[in-house]
């Protein structure tokens, strides 16, 4: 009998029974809580925004601590992602927090590909988790989950509209991560401008089809507050780690010549709303959405690329072994095809090379024959010239000998005349 038939029969024959006394499985939620506390939790935040919008300061303010980090400059040649892990503890709950910042985002003259390193980083975390899942011996309970759970997208407080860089980047990221848009340094614009700016941002996101994270309203315990907070997106926030004495209390605030802006005063900014929604109410939902929605989409696409499907054309469950064998045979077929193509290409190149060599050999023989004939002609010319030179040398020697003979005869005749004159004088 097939496993599906057995499961169907079990489901159809399920009966509801009442217990005669306490059994104890009502403690399962407590067991789950204790196990989760002992294992700890992890949460990964990606901060996307231009340099100088206060990303690091806001992180310090959110978690009420001072994270390590060097201020980024505006001279980065490209966008780099810097990931830092921290171990935090509040009461008896441990949190492994990872903060990923985009160094150099928006600083280049050509910002066309600024989103690519961010998308590649998110996909790399998904791929690492998928590879761990596909291992024969998995250790997911101890595996450090580096998938991004929340993306805080920092928007410059221009008061006009979103930049094309912001729209393009959020559009590329909305299917891969939970995007929470926030207006950074919101004390730079007035209240009325801020309200109009929020409306403008929301309308531009909707018109461009950008899907941002919506706080869940299906849980009755948080439906009301989440529904209200969805209407406040994007949050207008201010970050500060400086504490000032306001009244009788020390509060985080920013001091200006014209007054003081209180970070945790909801009349001044939405920082409290952001902290409430991100950390205190919806952190687990962000983790769950990352796994069930974004990671599952990536996983499904990757497995479909590998040739895996849920059912075959006959609507029967796919066999992993059959899929593997089919994919292996397909790969071997493609490999043999490529090997044959490479062999034919090699033979063709060898033939072409042989033809080139034969042509070069023919040209060399022709050149050799021409040079040989030219050499013979030159040799004949040189021999003729040598013969003529030898004849001239012989003729010159004969003329020289004749001249010497005449000279010697003349000198003898002159000597005899001199002797004759000397005798006559005596």
Short mmCIF file of C-alpha atoms in Angstrom, two decimals:
data_model
loop_
_atom_site.label_atom_id
_atom_site.label_comp_id
_atom_site.label_asym_id
_atom_site.label_seq_id
_atom_site.Cartn_x
_atom_site.Cartn_y
_atom_site.Cartn_z
CA UNK A 1 0.00 0.00 0.00
CA UNK A 2 1.33 3.44 -0.93
CA UNK A 3 2.35 5.86 1.80
CA UNK A 4 -0.13 8.45 0.56
CA UNK A 5 -3.01 5.97 0.89
CA UNK A 6 -1.98 5.16 4.46
CA UNK A 7 -1.77 8.86 5.35
CA UNK A 8 -5.21 9.45 3.82
CA UNK A 9 -6.72 6.62 5.84
CA UNK A 10 -5.14 7.90 9.04
CA UNK A 11 -6.46 11.38 8.37
CA UNK A 12 -9.95 10.18 7.62
CA UNK A 13 -10.07 7.94 10.68
CA UNK A 14 -8.79 10.52 13.16
CA UNK A 15 -11.01 10.82 16.25
CA UNK A 16 -11.12 13.43 18.98
CA UNK A 17 -10.89 12.02 22.52
CA UNK A 18 -11.21 13.62 25.90
CA UNK A 19 -8.66 12.97 28.64
CA UNK A 20 -9.64 11.54 31.99
CA UNK A 21 -6.80 13.33 33.73
CA UNK A 22 -3.74 15.50 33.33
CA UNK A 23 -1.13 14.01 30.99
CA UNK A 24 1.47 16.75 30.67
CA UNK A 25 1.88 17.61 27.00
CA UNK A 26 0.45 21.05 27.73
CA UNK A 27 4.00 21.89 28.82
CA UNK A 28 5.25 21.67 25.22
CA UNK A 29 5.22 25.50 24.76
CA UNK A 30 7.30 25.86 27.92
CA UNK A 31 9.70 23.18 26.67
CA UNK A 32 10.00 24.99 23.36
CA UNK A 33 10.69 28.29 25.12
CA UNK A 34 13.36 26.73 27.35
CA UNK A 35 15.02 25.06 24.37
CA UNK A 36 15.02 28.29 22.38
CA UNK A 37 16.50 30.23 25.30
CA UNK A 38 19.26 27.66 25.77
CA UNK A 39 20.14 27.71 22.06
CA UNK A 40 19.90 31.47 21.71
CA UNK A 41 18.65 33.46 18.74
CA UNK A 42 20.22 35.05 15.71
CA UNK A 43 19.17 38.17 13.85
CA UNK A 44 20.86 39.73 10.84
CA UNK A 45 20.30 43.34 9.76
CA UNK A 46 21.39 44.87 6.46
CA UNK A 47 21.78 48.66 6.49
CA UNK A 48 21.57 50.14 2.98
CA UNK A 49 22.03 53.84 2.41
CA UNK A 50 24.41 56.53 1.28
CA UNK A 51 27.46 57.41 3.33
CA UNK A 52 26.75 59.91 6.09
CA UNK A 53 23.07 59.13 6.73
CA UNK A 54 23.73 57.90 10.27
CA UNK A 55 23.45 54.12 9.81
CA UNK A 56 26.01 53.27 12.50
CA UNK A 57 24.60 55.80 14.94
CA UNK A 58 21.08 54.39 14.53
CA UNK A 59 22.32 50.85 15.18
CA UNK A 60 24.04 52.02 18.35
CA UNK A 61 20.83 53.75 19.44
CA UNK A 62 18.58 50.77 18.60
CA UNK A 63 20.53 48.28 20.69
CA UNK A 64 21.66 50.76 23.34
CA UNK A 65 25.34 49.97 22.97
CA UNK A 66 28.43 51.06 21.08
CA UNK A 67 29.31 48.85 18.12
CA UNK A 68 32.83 48.83 16.79
CA UNK A 69 33.44 50.32 13.39
CA UNK A 70 35.42 52.90 11.48
CA UNK A 71 33.67 55.80 9.71
CA UNK A 72 33.50 55.27 5.97
CA UNK A 73 34.87 57.79 3.48
CA UNK A 74 33.32 59.02 0.24
CA UNK A 75 36.26 57.84 -1.87
CA UNK A 76 35.40 54.15 -2.24
CA UNK A 77 35.87 52.86 -5.83
CA UNK A 78 32.85 50.58 -5.48
CA UNK A 79 30.24 49.26 -3.08
CA UNK A 80 31.63 46.92 -0.41
CA UNK A 81 29.65 45.02 2.19
CA UNK A 82 31.13 44.89 5.69
CA UNK A 83 29.67 42.23 7.99
CA UNK A 84 30.26 42.25 11.75
CA UNK A 85 28.92 39.75 14.31
CA UNK A 86 28.15 40.51 17.95
CA UNK A 87 26.96 38.46 20.93
CA UNK A 88 24.38 40.35 23.00
CA UNK A 89 22.53 39.28 26.12
CA UNK A 90 19.47 40.77 27.74
CA UNK A 91 18.22 39.07 30.92
CA UNK A 92 18.67 35.35 30.12
CA UNK A 93 18.19 35.69 26.34
CA UNK A 94 21.26 35.57 24.10
CA UNK A 95 21.18 37.15 20.65
CA UNK A 96 23.75 36.63 17.91
CA UNK A 97 23.45 39.87 16.01
CA UNK A 98 25.02 40.47 12.60
CA UNK A 99 25.11 43.98 11.15
CA UNK A 100 25.97 44.33 7.47
CA UNK A 101 26.71 47.81 6.17
CA UNK A 102 27.09 48.95 2.58
CA UNK A 103 30.32 50.92 2.44
CA UNK A 104 30.55 53.36 -0.46
CA UNK A 105 26.92 53.01 -1.55
CA UNK A 106 25.92 56.00 -3.68
CA UNK A 107 29.41 57.58 -3.70
CA UNK A 108 30.34 56.67 -7.29
CA UNK A 109 29.68 58.85 -10.32
CA UNK A 110 28.18 55.90 -12.18
CA UNK A 111 25.66 54.34 -9.79
CA UNK A 112 24.09 51.99 -12.34
CA UNK A 113 25.45 48.77 -10.79
CA UNK A 114 25.51 49.85 -7.13
CA UNK A 115 22.83 47.29 -6.21
CA UNK A 116 24.70 44.28 -7.66
CA UNK A 117 27.12 43.67 -4.74
CA UNK A 118 24.16 43.77 -2.32
CA UNK A 119 22.11 41.27 -4.34
CA UNK A 120 25.15 39.00 -4.71
CA UNK A 121 25.79 39.12 -0.96
CA UNK A 122 22.18 38.17 -0.10
CA UNK A 123 22.21 35.34 -2.66
CA UNK A 124 25.54 34.10 -1.28
CA UNK A 125 23.98 33.71 2.19
CA UNK A 126 21.02 31.82 0.70
CA UNK A 127 23.39 29.59 -1.26
CA UNK A 128 25.46 28.80 1.84
CA UNK A 129 22.31 27.76 3.73
CA UNK A 130 21.08 25.67 0.77
CA UNK A 131 24.43 23.89 0.51
CA UNK A 132 24.22 23.07 4.21
CA UNK A 133 20.70 21.68 3.71
CA UNK A 134 21.82 19.51 0.80
CA UNK A 135 24.66 17.89 2.75
CA UNK A 136 24.34 14.26 3.76
CA UNK A 137 25.36 15.08 7.31
CA UNK A 138 23.60 18.30 8.22
CA UNK A 139 24.25 20.32 11.34
CA UNK A 140 21.58 22.98 10.95
CA UNK A 141 21.04 23.18 14.71
CA UNK A 142 24.60 24.51 15.15
CA UNK A 143 24.90 26.23 11.76
CA UNK A 144 25.21 30.01 11.97
CA UNK A 145 22.37 31.37 9.89
CA UNK A 146 23.77 34.36 7.98
CA UNK A 147 20.67 35.05 5.89
CA UNK A 148 19.53 38.67 6.05
CA UNK A 149 16.33 38.99 8.10
CA UNK A 150 15.70 42.71 7.78
CA UNK A 151 16.93 45.42 5.43
CA UNK A 152 16.79 48.95 6.82
CA UNK A 153 16.84 51.18 3.77
CA UNK A 154 17.98 54.69 4.70
CA UNK A 155 16.42 57.46 2.61
CA UNK A 156 18.03 60.89 2.47
CA UNK A 157 15.79 63.65 3.95
CA UNK A 158 15.50 65.65 0.73
CA UNK A 159 11.78 66.32 1.14
CA UNK A 160 11.17 65.99 -2.61
CA UNK A 161 11.07 62.43 -3.93
CA UNK A 162 13.02 59.18 -3.99
CA UNK A 163 16.22 59.05 -5.99
CA UNK A 164 16.36 56.69 -8.96
CA UNK A 165 19.14 54.82 -7.14
CA UNK A 166 16.78 54.14 -4.22
CA UNK A 167 13.94 52.93 -6.45
CA UNK A 168 16.17 50.65 -8.54
CA UNK A 169 17.89 49.16 -5.48
CA UNK A 170 14.68 48.51 -3.54
CA UNK A 171 13.07 46.97 -6.63
CA UNK A 172 15.99 44.56 -6.97
CA UNK A 173 15.91 43.65 -3.26
CA UNK A 174 12.17 43.35 -2.52
CA UNK A 175 11.98 39.68 -3.56
CA UNK A 176 15.09 38.74 -1.56
CA UNK A 177 14.78 40.51 1.79
CA UNK A 178 12.30 42.24 4.10
CA UNK A 179 12.70 45.95 3.31
CA UNK A 180 11.81 48.52 5.96
CA UNK A 181 12.26 52.04 4.54
CA UNK A 182 13.26 54.76 7.00
CA UNK A 183 13.89 58.46 6.54
CA UNK A 184 17.28 59.17 8.13
CA UNK A 185 18.09 62.38 9.98
CA UNK A 186 14.45 63.39 9.81
CA UNK A 187 15.11 66.48 11.97
CA UNK A 188 16.58 68.09 8.85
CA UNK A 189 13.10 68.87 7.47
CA UNK A 190 9.99 70.38 9.02
CA UNK A 191 6.93 68.47 10.23
CA UNK A 192 4.75 69.51 7.30
CA UNK A 193 7.45 68.68 4.76
CA UNK A 194 8.01 65.33 6.47
CA UNK A 195 4.34 64.38 6.19
CA UNK A 196 4.29 65.25 2.48
CA UNK A 197 7.58 63.42 1.99
CA UNK A 198 6.16 60.23 3.52
CA UNK A 199 3.11 60.37 1.25
CA UNK A 200 5.34 60.98 -1.78
CA UNK A 201 7.60 58.04 -0.91
CA UNK A 202 4.64 55.68 -0.40
CA UNK A 203 3.03 56.65 -3.71
CA UNK A 204 6.32 56.23 -5.59
CA UNK A 205 6.89 52.80 -4.07
CA UNK A 206 3.40 51.68 -5.05
CA UNK A 207 3.59 53.12 -8.57
CA UNK A 208 6.94 51.41 -9.19
CA UNK A 209 5.78 48.07 -7.77
CA UNK A 210 8.25 47.97 -4.89
CA UNK A 211 7.10 45.51 -2.21
CA UNK A 212 8.20 46.62 1.25
CA UNK A 213 7.74 44.61 4.43
CA UNK A 214 4.26 44.90 5.94
CA UNK A 215 3.90 44.14 9.63
CA UNK A 216 1.64 41.06 9.98
CA UNK A 217 -1.98 41.57 11.01
CA UNK A 218 -3.13 37.94 11.08
CA UNK A 219 -2.22 37.50 14.76
CA UNK A 220 -4.96 39.04 16.93
CA UNK A 221 -2.53 39.94 19.71
CA UNK A 222 -0.52 42.30 17.47
CA UNK A 223 -2.99 42.97 14.63
CA UNK A 224 -4.10 46.35 15.95
CA UNK A 225 -0.65 47.80 16.65
CA UNK A 226 0.84 46.39 13.44
CA UNK A 227 -2.05 47.71 11.37
CA UNK A 228 -1.52 51.16 12.88
CA UNK A 229 2.25 51.06 12.35
CA UNK A 230 1.87 50.04 8.69
CA UNK A 231 0.28 53.45 8.18
CA UNK A 232 3.36 55.19 9.61
CA UNK A 233 5.80 53.70 7.09
CA UNK A 234 8.36 54.89 6.20
CA UNK A 235 9.57 55.69 9.70
CA UNK A 236 11.23 59.07 10.20
CA UNK A 237 14.05 58.43 12.66
CA UNK A 238 16.83 60.21 14.49
CA UNK A 239 19.79 58.46 16.10
CA UNK A 240 21.95 59.65 18.97
CA UNK A 241 24.05 58.04 21.68
CA UNK A 242 24.50 61.31 23.55
CA UNK A 243 22.45 61.64 26.73
CA UNK A 244 21.23 65.03 27.90
CA UNK A 245 19.42 65.97 31.08
CA UNK A 246 15.87 66.97 30.22
CA UNK A 247 13.83 67.82 33.27
CA UNK A 248 14.81 65.27 35.90
CA UNK A 249 15.73 62.49 33.45
CA UNK A 250 18.72 61.65 31.30
CA UNK A 251 17.47 61.04 27.75
CA UNK A 252 19.06 60.37 24.38
CA UNK A 253 18.81 63.59 22.41
CA UNK A 254 20.51 65.87 19.93
CA UNK A 255 21.35 69.40 20.99
CA UNK A 256 20.99 72.18 18.43
CA UNK A 257 21.32 75.97 18.75
CA UNK A 258 17.57 76.26 18.24
CA UNK A 259 16.56 73.50 20.65
CA UNK A 260 16.77 69.83 21.63
CA UNK A 261 15.44 66.84 19.68
CA UNK A 262 14.58 63.85 21.87
CA UNK A 263 15.19 60.51 20.19
CA UNK A 264 12.63 58.58 22.25
CA UNK A 265 9.94 61.26 22.08
CA UNK A 266 7.31 60.09 19.58
CA UNK A 267 6.31 63.71 18.95
CA UNK A 268 9.82 64.36 17.62
CA UNK A 269 10.51 61.22 15.53
CA UNK A 270 9.48 57.60 14.89
CA UNK A 271 12.47 55.96 16.56
CA UNK A 272 10.34 54.33 19.28
CA UNK A 273 7.96 52.97 16.64
CA UNK A 274 10.87 51.48 14.68
CA UNK A 275 12.38 49.85 17.77
CA UNK A 276 8.99 48.52 18.85
CA UNK A 277 8.17 47.02 15.46
CA UNK A 278 11.64 45.75 14.56
CA UNK A 279 12.80 44.27 17.85
CA UNK A 280 10.02 43.94 20.41
CA UNK A 281 7.07 42.80 18.26
CA UNK A 282 8.05 41.44 14.86
CA UNK A 283 11.61 40.13 15.10
CA UNK A 284 10.46 36.50 14.97
CA UNK A 285 8.10 37.23 12.06
CA UNK A 286 11.00 38.79 10.14
CA UNK A 287 13.02 35.63 10.70
CA UNK A 288 10.10 33.46 9.64
CA UNK A 289 9.36 35.54 6.52
CA UNK A 290 12.99 35.27 5.51
CA UNK A 291 12.85 31.47 5.70
CA UNK A 292 9.37 30.76 4.38
CA UNK A 293 9.19 33.40 1.68
CA UNK A 294 12.51 34.75 0.44
CA UNK A 295 14.68 31.69 1.05
CA UNK A 296 12.02 29.32 -0.27
CA UNK A 297 11.77 31.37 -3.48
CA UNK A 298 15.55 31.18 -3.93
CA UNK A 299 15.58 27.46 -3.08
CA UNK A 300 12.77 26.65 -5.50
CA UNK A 301 14.44 28.53 -8.36
CA UNK A 302 17.79 26.82 -7.73
CA UNK A 303 16.26 23.32 -7.54
CA UNK A 304 14.26 23.93 -10.72
CA UNK A 305 17.48 24.98 -12.43
CA UNK A 306 18.98 21.69 -11.29
CA UNK A 307 16.06 19.80 -12.86
CA UNK A 308 14.10 18.87 -9.72
CA UNK A 309 10.29 19.04 -9.73
CA UNK A 310 7.52 18.05 -7.34
CA UNK A 311 5.55 15.97 -9.87
CA UNK A 312 6.16 14.44 -13.29
CA UNK A 313 3.84 14.90 -16.31
CA UNK A 314 1.64 12.06 -14.96
CA UNK A 315 1.16 13.95 -11.65
CA UNK A 316 3.13 11.32 -9.77
CA UNK A 317 5.70 12.23 -7.12
CA UNK A 318 9.16 12.70 -8.54
CA UNK A 319 11.80 10.21 -7.53
CA UNK A 320 15.05 11.79 -6.39
CA UNK A 321 16.99 8.85 -7.81
CA UNK A 322 15.25 9.10 -11.17
CA UNK A 323 15.79 12.83 -11.28
CA UNK A 324 19.45 12.39 -10.42
CA UNK A 325 19.90 9.70 -13.09
CA UNK A 326 18.08 11.80 -15.70
CA UNK A 327 20.17 14.83 -14.84
CA UNK A 328 23.33 12.73 -14.87
CA UNK A 329 22.50 11.22 -18.27
CA UNK A 330 21.69 14.67 -19.59
CA UNK A 331 24.99 15.96 -18.28
CA UNK A 332 26.91 13.02 -19.77
CA UNK A 333 25.14 13.55 -23.09
CA UNK A 334 26.07 17.22 -23.10
CA UNK A 335 29.62 16.29 -22.10
CA UNK A 336 29.92 13.79 -24.96
CA UNK A 337 28.45 16.32 -27.37
CA UNK A 338 30.94 18.95 -26.26
CA UNK A 339 33.75 16.38 -26.48
CA UNK A 340 32.73 15.48 -30.05
CA UNK A 341 32.52 19.15 -30.98
CA UNK A 342 35.96 19.75 -29.49
CA UNK A 343 37.35 16.72 -31.36
CA UNK A 344 35.91 17.91 -34.67
CA UNK A 345 37.18 21.39 -33.99
CA UNK A 346 40.62 19.95 -33.20
CA UNK A 347 40.67 17.91 -36.42
CA UNK A 348 39.54 20.95 -38.41
CA UNK A 349 42.24 23.09 -36.85
CA UNK A 350 44.86 20.39 -37.54
CA UNK A 351 43.80 20.24 -41.19
CA UNK A 352 43.90 24.00 -41.45
CA UNK A 353 47.32 24.04 -39.83
CA UNK A 354 48.60 21.32 -42.19
CA UNK A 355 47.32 23.31 -45.19
CA UNK A 356 49.03 26.41 -43.85
CA UNK A 357 52.28 24.49 -43.32
CA UNK A 358 52.14 22.99 -46.83
CA UNK A 359 51.53 26.41 -48.32
CA UNK A 360 54.40 27.82 -46.30
CA UNK A 361 56.64 24.91 -47.39
CA UNK A 362 55.73 25.52 -51.04
CA UNK A 363 56.53 29.19 -50.68
CA UNK A 364 59.85 28.33 -49.05
CA UNK A 365 60.78 25.95 -51.91
CA UNK A 366 59.92 28.60 -54.48
CA UNK A 367 61.91 31.17 -52.58
CA UNK A 368 64.84 28.71 -52.31
CA UNK A 369 64.78 28.09 -56.08
CA UNK A 370 64.70 31.82 -56.77
CA UNK A 371 67.58 32.43 -54.40
CA UNK A 372 69.54 29.50 -55.87
CA UNK A 373 69.11 30.82 -59.42
CA UNK A 374 70.00 34.33 -58.25
CA UNK A 375 73.08 32.90 -56.56
CA UNK A 376 74.17 31.08 -59.69
CA UNK A 377 73.71 34.23 -61.77
CA UNK A 378 75.68 36.26 -59.27
CA UNK A 379 78.39 33.59 -59.20
CA UNK A 380 78.65 33.61 -63.00
CA UNK A 381 78.88 37.38 -63.04
CA UNK A 382 81.60 37.30 -60.39
CA UNK A 383 83.55 34.65 -62.32
CA UNK A 384 83.33 36.72 -65.51
CA UNK A 385 84.43 39.80 -63.64
CA UNK A 386 87.30 37.85 -62.06
CA UNK A 387 88.44 36.62 -65.46
CA UNK A 388 88.41 40.11 -66.88
CA UNK A 389 90.32 41.37 -63.84
CA UNK A 390 92.90 38.57 -64.28
CA UNK A 391 93.35 39.53 -67.93
CA UNK A 392 93.83 43.16 -66.98
CA UNK A 393 96.37 42.17 -64.30
CA UNK A 394 98.36 40.06 -66.81
CA UNK A 395 98.31 42.85 -69.37
CA UNK A 396 99.44 45.30 -66.70
CA UNK A 397 102.28 42.99 -65.69
CA UNK A 398 103.43 42.69 -69.33
CA UNK A 399 103.37 46.47 -69.78
CA UNK A 400 105.26 46.87 -66.51
CA UNK A 401 107.96 44.38 -67.58
CA UNK A 402 108.34 46.12 -70.93
CA UNK A 403 108.62 49.49 -69.23
CA UNK A 404 111.27 48.20 -66.83
CA UNK A 405 113.23 46.72 -69.72
CA UNK A 406 113.21 50.00 -71.59
CA UNK A 407 114.21 51.87 -68.47
CA UNK A 408 117.15 49.57 -67.83
CA UNK A 409 118.35 49.85 -71.45
CA UNK A 410 118.11 53.62 -71.27
CA UNK A 411 120.10 53.77 -68.04
CA UNK A 412 122.88 51.58 -69.54
CA UNK A 413 123.15 53.79 -72.61
CA UNK A 414 123.36 56.93 -70.46
CA UNK A 415 126.14 55.41 -68.32
CA UNK A 416 128.35 54.56 -71.30
CA UNK A 417 128.05 58.13 -72.68
CA UNK A 418 129.10 59.55 -69.30
CA UNK A 419 132.23 57.41 -69.20
CA UNK A 420 133.09 58.50 -72.75
CA UNK A 421 132.83 62.22 -71.83
CA UNK A 422 135.02 61.75 -68.75
CA UNK A 423 137.79 60.16 -70.82
CA UNK A 424 137.66 63.01 -73.34
CA UNK A 425 138.09 65.58 -70.59
CA UNK A 426 141.17 63.89 -69.33
#
